[in-house]
Amino acid sequence: MARGFAPLRDVPERADAGGGSRFALDRRLLDDLADLALTGAKAGGASYADIRLGETLREYAAARDDRLEHFDERSTRGFGLRVLLDGCWGFYGARRLDPASIREGVARALENARAVRPIQSQPIALEQLPAHEAEWIMPMAVDPFAVPTREKSDLLLAICAAARDNGADFCTASLSLAREERFFANSFGARIRQTRTRVHPTFTATAVDRAAGRMASRDSLTPARGAGWEYVAAAALLDEAKIAGEQARAKLSAKPVTTGDYDIVIDPTNLWLTIHETVGHSTELDRVLGWEANFAGTSFVKPAMLNNLRFGSELMTIVADRSQPGALSTIGFDDDGAPAASAEFNIIEKGVFRNFQMALGQAHYIGLPASNGCAYADSPTAFPIQRMPNISLAPNPDRCSLADLVSGVENGVYVVGAGSWSIDQQRDNFQFGGQLFYEIRNGKLGALLRDGAYQSRTIPFWNSLDGLGDASTYHLDGTFTCGKAEPVQVAPVSHGSPPARFRKVRVLNTTGDA
Amino acid sequence: MFLTSDDAKALSDKILARSNADACVVKIDGGEDHSLRFARGGATTNLATSEISLRISSHIGGRIGSVTTTRLDDEALEAARARSEEIARMLPVDPEYVAPLGPQRYETAARYDDNAISLRLDALTAQAAQVIAEGARVGVDTFGCASSARRFEALATSAGLFAYEPRSEIDLSATARNKADTWSGWAGAHEFFGARLDAASIARRACAKAAQEAEPVDLEPGDYTVVLEPVAVADIAFWLMSAMDARAADEGRSFYSRPGGGALIGEKLFDEKLTIRIDPTDPLAPEGGVGWEGVPHRARAFIDRGVVSTLYRSRAWAQKTDAEAVPFARNFIVEGGDAALDDMIRSVKRGVLVTRIWYENMVERKSLLLTGLTRDGNFLIENGRITAPVRNMRFNQRLGELFGRIEALGATQRTWRAAGGGGAAAAPPMLAEKFHFSSKSSGV
């Protein structure tokens, strides 16, 4: 079945590695600062210490209708030193890279570890990680930071014009770029340099019917990626904006969804967020241990459920990895210094729950020998915490197209693109909107629908999975900004999936009887 | 890195003097932060950070290029200035360009306490210890976060404006869960002055809510009378406030749009008990004096006795519509009433007391349909008494309808940081009818 409504294109995922961005910060300086920190921490009594030094470059440009509203470049450099002293963590971070700041950092990190000692009822225990000396650079063809400013601003204005010339009354478009350059060193002897880049072009086309007092919008379906400018250039954003303008207009007069239980087919452009919220977050061990109980929440998944919980139907295999080309969480080593190979595992295997995601110092709580490479700090000055690697739904090994999935539905709904989202603090009850809803009648896609959302519970939902697209239907999506922890850290992460079919899911009309 | 007003002025003056642009704006912000998370009687993560960033925005021929850096050495600042000018020259002309503001008069908001000692990690540990001790006394597990900050924001323009605002912040929030892991409670507070934070009270309230041995009651989805505690009211009111953008209303993209065109300013859209205002001089939840784009915040109501009286208006949209620019509010105050929380509960025949809500998201902007769930302290009210914990529920609620049928309001109090990022809110407990719970949640 052609994607006439969603002009997604496969674009080069892994371009010429020779074009990758080289590590630019002064290596000798970083080596010396790291040695100063780790030596000082050891002299101060720390049983373990690690340090992240580096710089993050960001660029953000935004257009609205016929104006370029923002064009900002931002560079942030600094370090974060973590020490373990008498079983207590202490951390200090600063946006400076000089010996005096490092010395202050050592003193303050040790002081902080001593400060929390009165409430540390159980000492923090760490496993020994192998000490890697390595350099990893994300391959890409065209450095997005080197693309001329005018080319970027013209693209955003052209996107807005394409949407507005084709049905939208308003359009906003933006471009986010990020490059992380990190040097990690720890007292086990690890020395790791890494550089990765990501890009996120996006837009929203909006149509308004002032007389009726109604509005409708259609967000871009082009996902964020770990890639260079070649991804943006090949993403057919102008074609998508044109179609989005037409669809925003069409949504104003579309048929309303009738609330009821339907068989639904979910496109990967929507399903990625459902995977993220229901599987990605529920299987984070720090949540299970209660470390996020005061903010992001805990989980309905318990340690005793490992290898026992029937999470979904046999079609459901969820894979965690840090090596998927073009994905946002792809990297050589996590922020504890664990290699990407540690983060290659199945979370769900043929419907059965098999693995938690873990960061350094967590595995022993559930009787395992070592973590599995799932740590990330969103800046050098942030404390590294457990975060998702790329987490994806494996495609059906048997041939199955989108048309095959739709053909098995008598009365249902097809959902495209992520809309509003919400899930409870233990990752059970959820409600997701979408960008486009289509009627399915007697095995065929039908009319465009409006005002839809689906609501379900994690385990019944995944157990109702009875159809899955094959590898030819697989699509990688994701977000720049998954939030977690206090203070909040944002992490980039990708989720791939084929389209999938679920039976008897509650679909709401959001303007009527939601 | 915490800069004084004089330090920030000297730094911005140096950059403005070197600017080759038609106009230049320098924004500096930074400070020191501390944070401590704890779970089941032990510290999990902690940090102390010193951060600063400086943004140079160069205006050239109706175009603005901006560069932000965290390096303050001359070489880095000069590179940032030059790059911002280079960017500006390469951009298309902004048809809605507005030049930087000149000198403004700002209200002084009482949001800064120079007692940095009270913000350090050992002080936060002492607060956490009170929560942990109360949990042990009552027999529940405790989880929480204590954090503090001493921050500043400075803004300077080549048109002669210089503004500087410091603030100190301290907050503590605590979640408690019973040993059977079948129920939870929460309490929290955010203050600009360390001495005002009452850790013992937060500990008592969170632990008392969690200390429930009874099996939680399951309610069927439907419309219920609810008593919302102040933090829940502030959370929901935040969404109401977030939608109050004049441009969106004028363009027909908002709940505040008038059918046929224009904004619904001056219209009574809510119950007359609802007033939401801001005030930099209000001691309860003072808004900062310096608003977005440097426009001063003034004491004003956005919703006055149910009538929409003000909408946010960017300087560009204000120029285009020949109206006053009104900056987005980070803090707000929901005016209260004279009903006591206990009296509200006594007046309910059957309903739900909601402590806290979670994962709200706007489902439909035009009708302000908000979804979300209850969390950490949800209780059944029967015949004027709290009779049992009640399992959490998802709601799908139109905010115009919720705030259009307020039955009673209690005394306004400062709440936890509902507005985020240095923001604070004050809100009363609220009794409302027909709050729509759309499905059950097993999440505890």
CSV table of C-alpha atoms in Angstrom, one decimal, chain B residues 49-359:
chain,number,residue,atom,x,y,z
B,49,THR,CA,27.1,23.0,39.7
B,50,SER,CA,28.3,26.4,38.7
B,51,GLU,CA,27.0,27.5,35.4
B,52,ILE,CA,26.9,30.7,33.3
B,53,SER,CA,25.9,31.5,29.7
B,54,LEU,CA,26.1,34.7,27.7
B,55,ARG,CA,24.1,35.4,24.6
B,56,ILE,CA,25.0,38.1,22.1
B,57,SER,CA,22.2,39.1,19.7
B,58,SER,CA,23.4,41.4,16.8
B,59,HIS,CA,20.7,43.4,14.9
B,60,ILE,CA,21.7,44.3,11.4
B,61,GLY,CA,19.3,45.7,8.8
B,62,GLY,CA,16.2,44.2,10.5
B,63,ARG,CA,17.8,40.8,11.0
B,64,ILE,CA,19.0,39.3,14.3
B,65,GLY,CA,21.8,36.7,14.7
B,66,SER,CA,22.5,35.2,18.1
B,67,VAL,CA,25.4,33.3,19.6
B,68,THR,CA,25.5,31.9,23.1
B,69,THR,CA,28.7,30.9,24.8
B,70,THR,CA,29.8,29.7,28.3
B,71,ARG,CA,33.3,31.1,27.9
B,72,LEU,CA,33.9,34.6,29.2
B,73,ASP,CA,37.5,35.1,28.1
B,74,ASP,CA,38.1,38.0,25.7
B,75,GLU,CA,38.9,35.7,22.8
B,76,ALA,CA,35.7,33.7,23.1
B,77,LEU,CA,33.5,36.8,23.6
B,78,GLU,CA,35.0,38.5,20.6
B,79,ALA,CA,34.5,35.3,18.5
B,80,ALA,CA,30.9,35.2,19.6
B,81,ARG,CA,30.2,38.8,18.8
B,82,ALA,CA,31.7,38.5,15.3
B,83,ARG,CA,29.8,35.3,14.6
B,84,SER,CA,26.5,36.8,15.7
B,85,GLU,CA,27.1,39.7,13.3
B,86,GLU,CA,28.0,37.2,10.6
B,87,ILE,CA,24.8,35.3,11.1
B,88,ALA,CA,22.7,38.4,11.1
B,89,ARG,CA,24.1,39.5,7.7
B,90,MET,CA,23.3,36.2,6.2
B,91,LEU,CA,19.6,36.0,7.3
B,92,PRO,CA,16.6,37.3,5.4
B,93,VAL,CA,15.1,40.6,6.7
B,94,ASP,CA,12.5,40.0,9.4
B,95,PRO,CA,9.2,41.7,8.3
B,96,GLU,CA,8.2,42.0,11.9
B,97,TYR,CA,11.5,43.2,13.2
B,98,VAL,CA,11.5,45.3,16.4
B,99,ALA,CA,14.5,47.2,17.7
B,100,PRO,CA,15.8,46.5,21.2
B,101,LEU,CA,14.2,48.2,24.2
B,102,GLY,CA,15.7,51.3,25.8
B,103,PRO,CA,15.7,51.9,29.6
B,104,GLN,CA,12.7,50.6,31.5
B,105,ARG,CA,11.4,50.9,35.0
B,106,TYR,CA,11.1,47.6,36.8
B,107,GLU,CA,9.4,46.6,40.0
B,108,THR,CA,11.7,45.0,42.5
B,109,ALA,CA,10.6,41.4,43.3
B,110,ALA,CA,11.6,40.0,46.7
B,111,ARG,CA,13.0,36.8,45.5
B,112,TYR,CA,16.6,36.8,46.7
B,113,ASP,CA,18.2,35.8,50.0
B,114,ASP,CA,22.0,36.2,50.2
B,115,ASN,CA,22.2,33.4,52.8
B,116,ALA,CA,24.1,31.0,50.5
B,117,ILE,CA,25.0,28.7,53.4
B,118,SER,CA,21.3,27.6,53.7
B,119,LEU,CA,21.5,26.5,50.0
B,120,ARG,CA,24.4,24.1,50.3
B,121,LEU,CA,24.2,20.3,50.1
B,122,ASP,CA,24.6,19.7,53.9
B,123,ALA,CA,21.5,21.9,54.4
B,124,LEU,CA,19.6,19.8,51.9
B,125,THR,CA,20.7,16.6,53.5
B,126,ALA,CA,19.3,17.9,56.8
B,127,GLN,CA,15.9,18.4,55.1
B,128,ALA,CA,16.0,15.0,53.5
B,129,ALA,CA,16.8,13.5,56.9
B,130,GLN,CA,13.6,14.9,58.3
B,131,VAL,CA,11.6,13.2,55.6
B,132,ILE,CA,13.5,9.9,56.1
B,133,ALA,CA,13.0,10.1,59.9
B,134,GLU,CA,9.2,10.7,59.6
B,135,GLY,CA,8.9,7.8,57.1
B,136,ALA,CA,10.6,5.5,59.6
B,137,ARG,CA,8.4,6.8,62.4
B,138,VAL,CA,5.2,6.2,60.4
B,139,GLY,CA,6.4,3.0,58.8
B,140,VAL,CA,6.5,4.1,55.1
B,141,ASP,CA,9.3,4.3,52.5
B,142,THR,CA,10.3,7.8,51.5
B,143,PHE,CA,11.7,9.2,48.3
B,144,GLY,CA,12.3,12.8,47.4
B,145,CYS,CA,14.4,15.6,46.1
B,146,ALA,CA,15.8,18.7,47.9
B,147,SER,CA,17.3,21.3,45.7
B,148,SER,CA,18.5,24.9,45.9
B,149,ALA,CA,19.9,27.6,43.7
B,150,ARG,CA,21.3,31.1,43.7
B,151,ARG,CA,20.8,32.5,40.2
B,152,PHE,CA,20.8,35.7,38.3
B,153,GLU,CA,19.7,37.1,34.9
B,154,ALA,CA,21.0,40.2,33.3
B,155,LEU,CA,19.9,42.0,30.2
B,156,ALA,CA,21.6,44.9,28.4
B,157,THR,CA,20.9,46.6,25.1
B,158,SER,CA,22.8,49.1,23.0
B,159,ALA,CA,19.7,51.3,23.4
B,160,GLY,CA,20.6,51.9,27.0
B,161,LEU,CA,18.7,49.2,28.9
B,162,PHE,CA,20.3,47.4,31.8
B,163,ALA,CA,18.4,45.0,34.0
B,164,TYR,CA,19.6,42.6,36.6
B,165,GLU,CA,17.6,40.2,38.8
B,166,PRO,CA,18.9,37.7,41.3
B,167,ARG,CA,16.8,35.0,42.9
B,168,SER,CA,17.4,32.3,45.4
B,169,GLU,CA,15.3,29.1,45.4
B,170,ILE,CA,14.9,26.2,47.6
B,171,ASP,CA,12.5,23.3,47.3
B,172,LEU,CA,11.7,20.0,48.8
B,173,SER,CA,9.3,17.4,47.6
B,174,ALA,CA,8.7,14.0,49.1
B,175,THR,CA,6.9,10.9,48.0
B,176,ALA,CA,6.0,8.2,50.5
B,177,ARG,CA,4.9,4.7,49.7
B,178,ASN,CA,3.5,2.1,52.2
B,179,LYS,CA,5.5,-1.0,52.8
B,180,ALA,CA,3.1,-3.1,50.8
B,181,ASP,CA,3.7,-0.8,47.8
B,182,THR,CA,0.0,-0.4,47.4
B,183,TRP,CA,-0.4,3.3,48.2
B,184,SER,CA,1.5,6.5,48.1
B,185,GLY,CA,1.4,10.1,49.3
B,186,TRP,CA,3.1,13.3,48.3
B,187,ALA,CA,3.9,16.8,49.6
B,188,GLY,CA,6.2,19.5,48.5
B,189,ALA,CA,7.0,23.2,48.6
B,190,HIS,CA,9.1,25.8,46.7
B,191,GLU,CA,10.3,29.0,48.3
B,192,PHE,CA,12.6,31.9,47.3
B,193,PHE,CA,13.8,32.2,50.9
B,194,GLY,CA,15.4,29.2,52.6
B,195,ALA,CA,14.0,30.0,56.1
B,196,ARG,CA,10.4,29.7,54.8
B,197,LEU,CA,10.7,26.0,53.8
B,198,ASP,CA,9.0,23.8,56.4
B,199,ALA,CA,10.6,20.4,55.9
B,200,ALA,CA,8.9,18.9,58.9
B,201,SER,CA,5.5,19.8,57.6
B,202,ILE,CA,6.2,18.4,54.1
B,203,ALA,CA,7.4,15.1,55.7
B,204,ARG,CA,4.3,14.8,57.9
B,205,ARG,CA,1.9,15.4,55.1
B,206,ALA,CA,3.5,13.1,52.6
B,207,CYS,CA,3.9,10.2,55.1
B,208,ALA,CA,0.4,10.6,56.6
B,209,LYS,CA,-1.1,10.3,53.1
B,210,ALA,CA,0.9,7.2,52.3
B,211,ALA,CA,0.2,5.4,55.6
B,212,GLN,CA,-2.9,3.6,54.4
B,213,GLU,CA,-3.3,0.0,55.0
B,214,ALA,CA,-6.8,-0.3,53.5
B,215,GLU,CA,-7.2,-1.7,50.1
B,216,PRO,CA,-7.8,1.2,47.7
B,217,VAL,CA,-11.3,1.6,46.3
B,218,ASP,CA,-11.8,1.2,42.5
B,219,LEU,CA,-14.2,3.8,41.1
B,220,GLU,CA,-16.0,3.5,37.7
B,221,PRO,CA,-15.1,6.2,35.2
B,222,GLY,CA,-17.5,9.1,35.1
B,223,ASP,CA,-18.2,12.6,36.3
B,224,TYR,CA,-17.3,13.2,40.0
B,225,THR,CA,-17.3,16.0,42.5
B,226,VAL,CA,-13.7,16.8,43.3
B,227,VAL,CA,-11.7,18.6,45.9
B,228,LEU,CA,-8.4,19.6,44.3
B,229,GLU,CA,-5.5,20.4,46.6
B,230,PRO,CA,-3.7,23.7,45.8
B,231,VAL,CA,-0.8,22.0,43.9
B,232,ALA,CA,-3.3,20.3,41.6
B,233,VAL,CA,-5.2,23.6,41.0
B,234,ALA,CA,-1.9,25.3,40.2
B,235,ASP,CA,-0.9,22.6,37.8
B,236,ILE,CA,-4.2,22.8,35.9
B,237,ALA,CA,-4.3,26.6,36.0
B,238,PHE,CA,-0.8,26.6,34.4
B,239,TRP,CA,-2.3,25.2,31.2
B,240,LEU,CA,-5.0,27.8,31.3
B,241,MET,CA,-2.3,30.5,31.5
B,242,SER,CA,-0.1,28.9,28.9
B,243,ALA,CA,-2.8,29.2,26.3
B,244,MET,CA,-3.3,33.0,26.8
B,245,ASP,CA,-1.4,34.2,23.8
B,246,ALA,CA,-2.9,37.1,22.0
B,247,ARG,CA,-1.5,36.2,18.6
B,248,ALA,CA,-3.0,32.7,18.7
B,249,ALA,CA,-6.3,34.2,19.8
B,250,ASP,CA,-6.3,36.9,17.1
B,251,GLU,CA,-5.5,34.3,14.5
B,252,GLY,CA,-8.3,31.9,15.4
B,253,ARG,CA,-6.0,29.2,16.9
B,254,SER,CA,-7.0,29.4,20.6
B,255,PHE,CA,-9.7,28.8,23.2
B,256,TYR,CA,-9.6,32.6,23.5
B,257,SER,CA,-10.4,33.2,19.8
B,258,ARG,CA,-13.7,34.9,19.0
B,259,PRO,CA,-15.7,33.0,16.4
B,260,GLY,CA,-15.5,35.0,13.2
B,261,GLY,CA,-12.2,36.7,14.2
B,262,GLY,CA,-10.4,38.5,17.0
B,263,ALA,CA,-9.8,37.6,20.7
B,264,LEU,CA,-12.2,37.1,23.5
B,265,ILE,CA,-10.8,39.8,25.7
B,266,GLY,CA,-13.5,41.3,28.0
B,267,GLU,CA,-15.6,38.2,27.8
B,268,LYS,CA,-16.7,36.3,30.8
B,269,LEU,CA,-15.5,32.7,30.0
B,270,PHE,CA,-15.2,31.3,33.6
B,271,ASP,CA,-16.9,31.3,36.9
B,272,GLU,CA,-16.8,34.7,38.6
B,273,LYS,CA,-14.9,33.1,41.5
B,274,LEU,CA,-11.9,32.7,39.2
B,275,THR,CA,-9.3,35.4,39.2
B,276,ILE,CA,-5.7,34.8,38.1
B,277,ARG,CA,-3.2,37.6,38.4
B,278,ILE,CA,0.5,38.3,38.6
B,279,ASP,CA,2.4,40.8,40.8
B,280,PRO,CA,6.1,41.3,41.2
B,281,THR,CA,5.5,42.8,44.6
B,282,ASP,CA,3.2,40.1,46.0
B,283,PRO,CA,5.1,38.3,48.7
B,284,LEU,CA,3.3,35.0,48.2
B,285,ALA,CA,4.4,34.2,44.6
B,286,PRO,CA,6.2,37.3,43.2
B,287,GLU,CA,6.7,37.5,39.5
B,288,GLY,CA,10.1,38.7,38.4
B,289,GLY,CA,10.2,42.4,37.4
B,290,VAL,CA,11.9,41.8,34.1
B,291,GLY,CA,9.7,40.0,31.6
B,292,TRP,CA,10.4,38.3,28.3
B,293,GLU,CA,12.1,40.7,25.8
B,294,GLY,CA,12.9,43.0,28.7
B,295,VAL,CA,9.3,44.2,28.9
B,296,PRO,CA,8.5,45.0,32.6
B,297,HIS,CA,6.0,42.9,34.4
B,298,ARG,CA,3.3,44.9,36.1
B,299,ALA,CA,0.7,43.8,38.6
B,300,ARG,CA,-2.3,42.8,36.5
B,301,ALA,CA,-5.1,40.2,36.2
B,302,PHE,CA,-5.3,37.9,33.3
B,303,ILE,CA,-8.7,36.6,34.4
B,304,ASP,CA,-10.6,38.9,36.5
B,305,ARG,CA,-13.8,37.5,38.2
B,306,GLY,CA,-14.2,35.1,35.3
B,307,VAL,CA,-13.6,37.7,32.6
B,308,VAL,CA,-10.5,37.4,30.3
B,309,SER,CA,-8.8,40.8,30.9
B,310,THR,CA,-5.3,40.3,29.5
B,311,LEU,CA,-3.5,38.1,27.0
B,312,TYR,CA,0.3,37.8,26.5
B,313,ARG,CA,1.5,39.8,23.5
B,314,SER,CA,5.0,39.7,22.1
B,315,ARG,CA,6.6,43.0,21.1
B,316,ALA,CA,6.3,42.1,17.5
B,317,TRP,CA,2.6,41.3,17.7
B,318,ALA,CA,2.1,44.4,19.9
B,319,GLN,CA,3.7,46.5,17.2
B,320,LYS,CA,1.5,44.9,14.5
B,321,THR,CA,-1.7,45.2,16.5
B,322,ASP,CA,-1.0,48.6,18.0
B,323,ALA,CA,-1.4,47.3,21.5
B,324,GLU,CA,0.6,47.0,24.7
B,325,ALA,CA,3.3,44.3,24.9
B,326,VAL,CA,2.6,41.9,27.8
B,327,PRO,CA,5.3,39.3,28.7
B,328,PHE,CA,4.5,35.7,29.4
B,329,ALA,CA,4.1,35.1,33.2
B,330,ARG,CA,6.3,32.4,34.9
B,331,ASN,CA,4.5,33.0,38.2
B,332,PHE,CA,0.9,33.5,38.9
B,333,ILE,CA,-1.6,33.7,41.7
B,334,VAL,CA,-5.0,32.0,41.6
B,335,GLU,CA,-7.2,34.1,44.0
B,336,GLY,CA,-8.8,32.1,46.8
B,337,GLY,CA,-12.0,32.2,48.8
B,338,ASP,CA,-13.1,31.7,52.3
B,339,ALA,CA,-13.9,28.0,52.4
B,340,ALA,CA,-11.8,25.8,54.6
B,341,LEU,CA,-10.5,22.5,53.0
B,342,ASP,CA,-12.3,20.5,55.7
B,343,ASP,CA,-15.5,22.3,55.1
B,344,MET,CA,-15.2,21.6,51.4
B,345,ILE,CA,-14.8,17.9,52.2
B,346,ARG,CA,-17.7,18.0,54.6
B,347,SER,CA,-20.0,19.4,51.9
B,348,VAL,CA,-19.3,16.5,49.5
B,349,LYS,CA,-21.7,13.6,49.5
B,350,ARG,CA,-19.6,11.5,47.2
B,351,GLY,CA,-16.5,12.6,45.5
B,352,VAL,CA,-12.7,12.4,45.3
B,353,LEU,CA,-10.0,14.4,47.1
B,354,VAL,CA,-7.1,14.8,44.6
B,355,THR,CA,-3.6,15.6,45.9
B,356,ARG,CA,-1.6,15.8,42.8
B,357,ILE,CA,-1.9,15.3,39.1
B,358,TRP,CA,0.6,13.9,36.6
B,359,TYR,CA,1.5,13.8,33.0
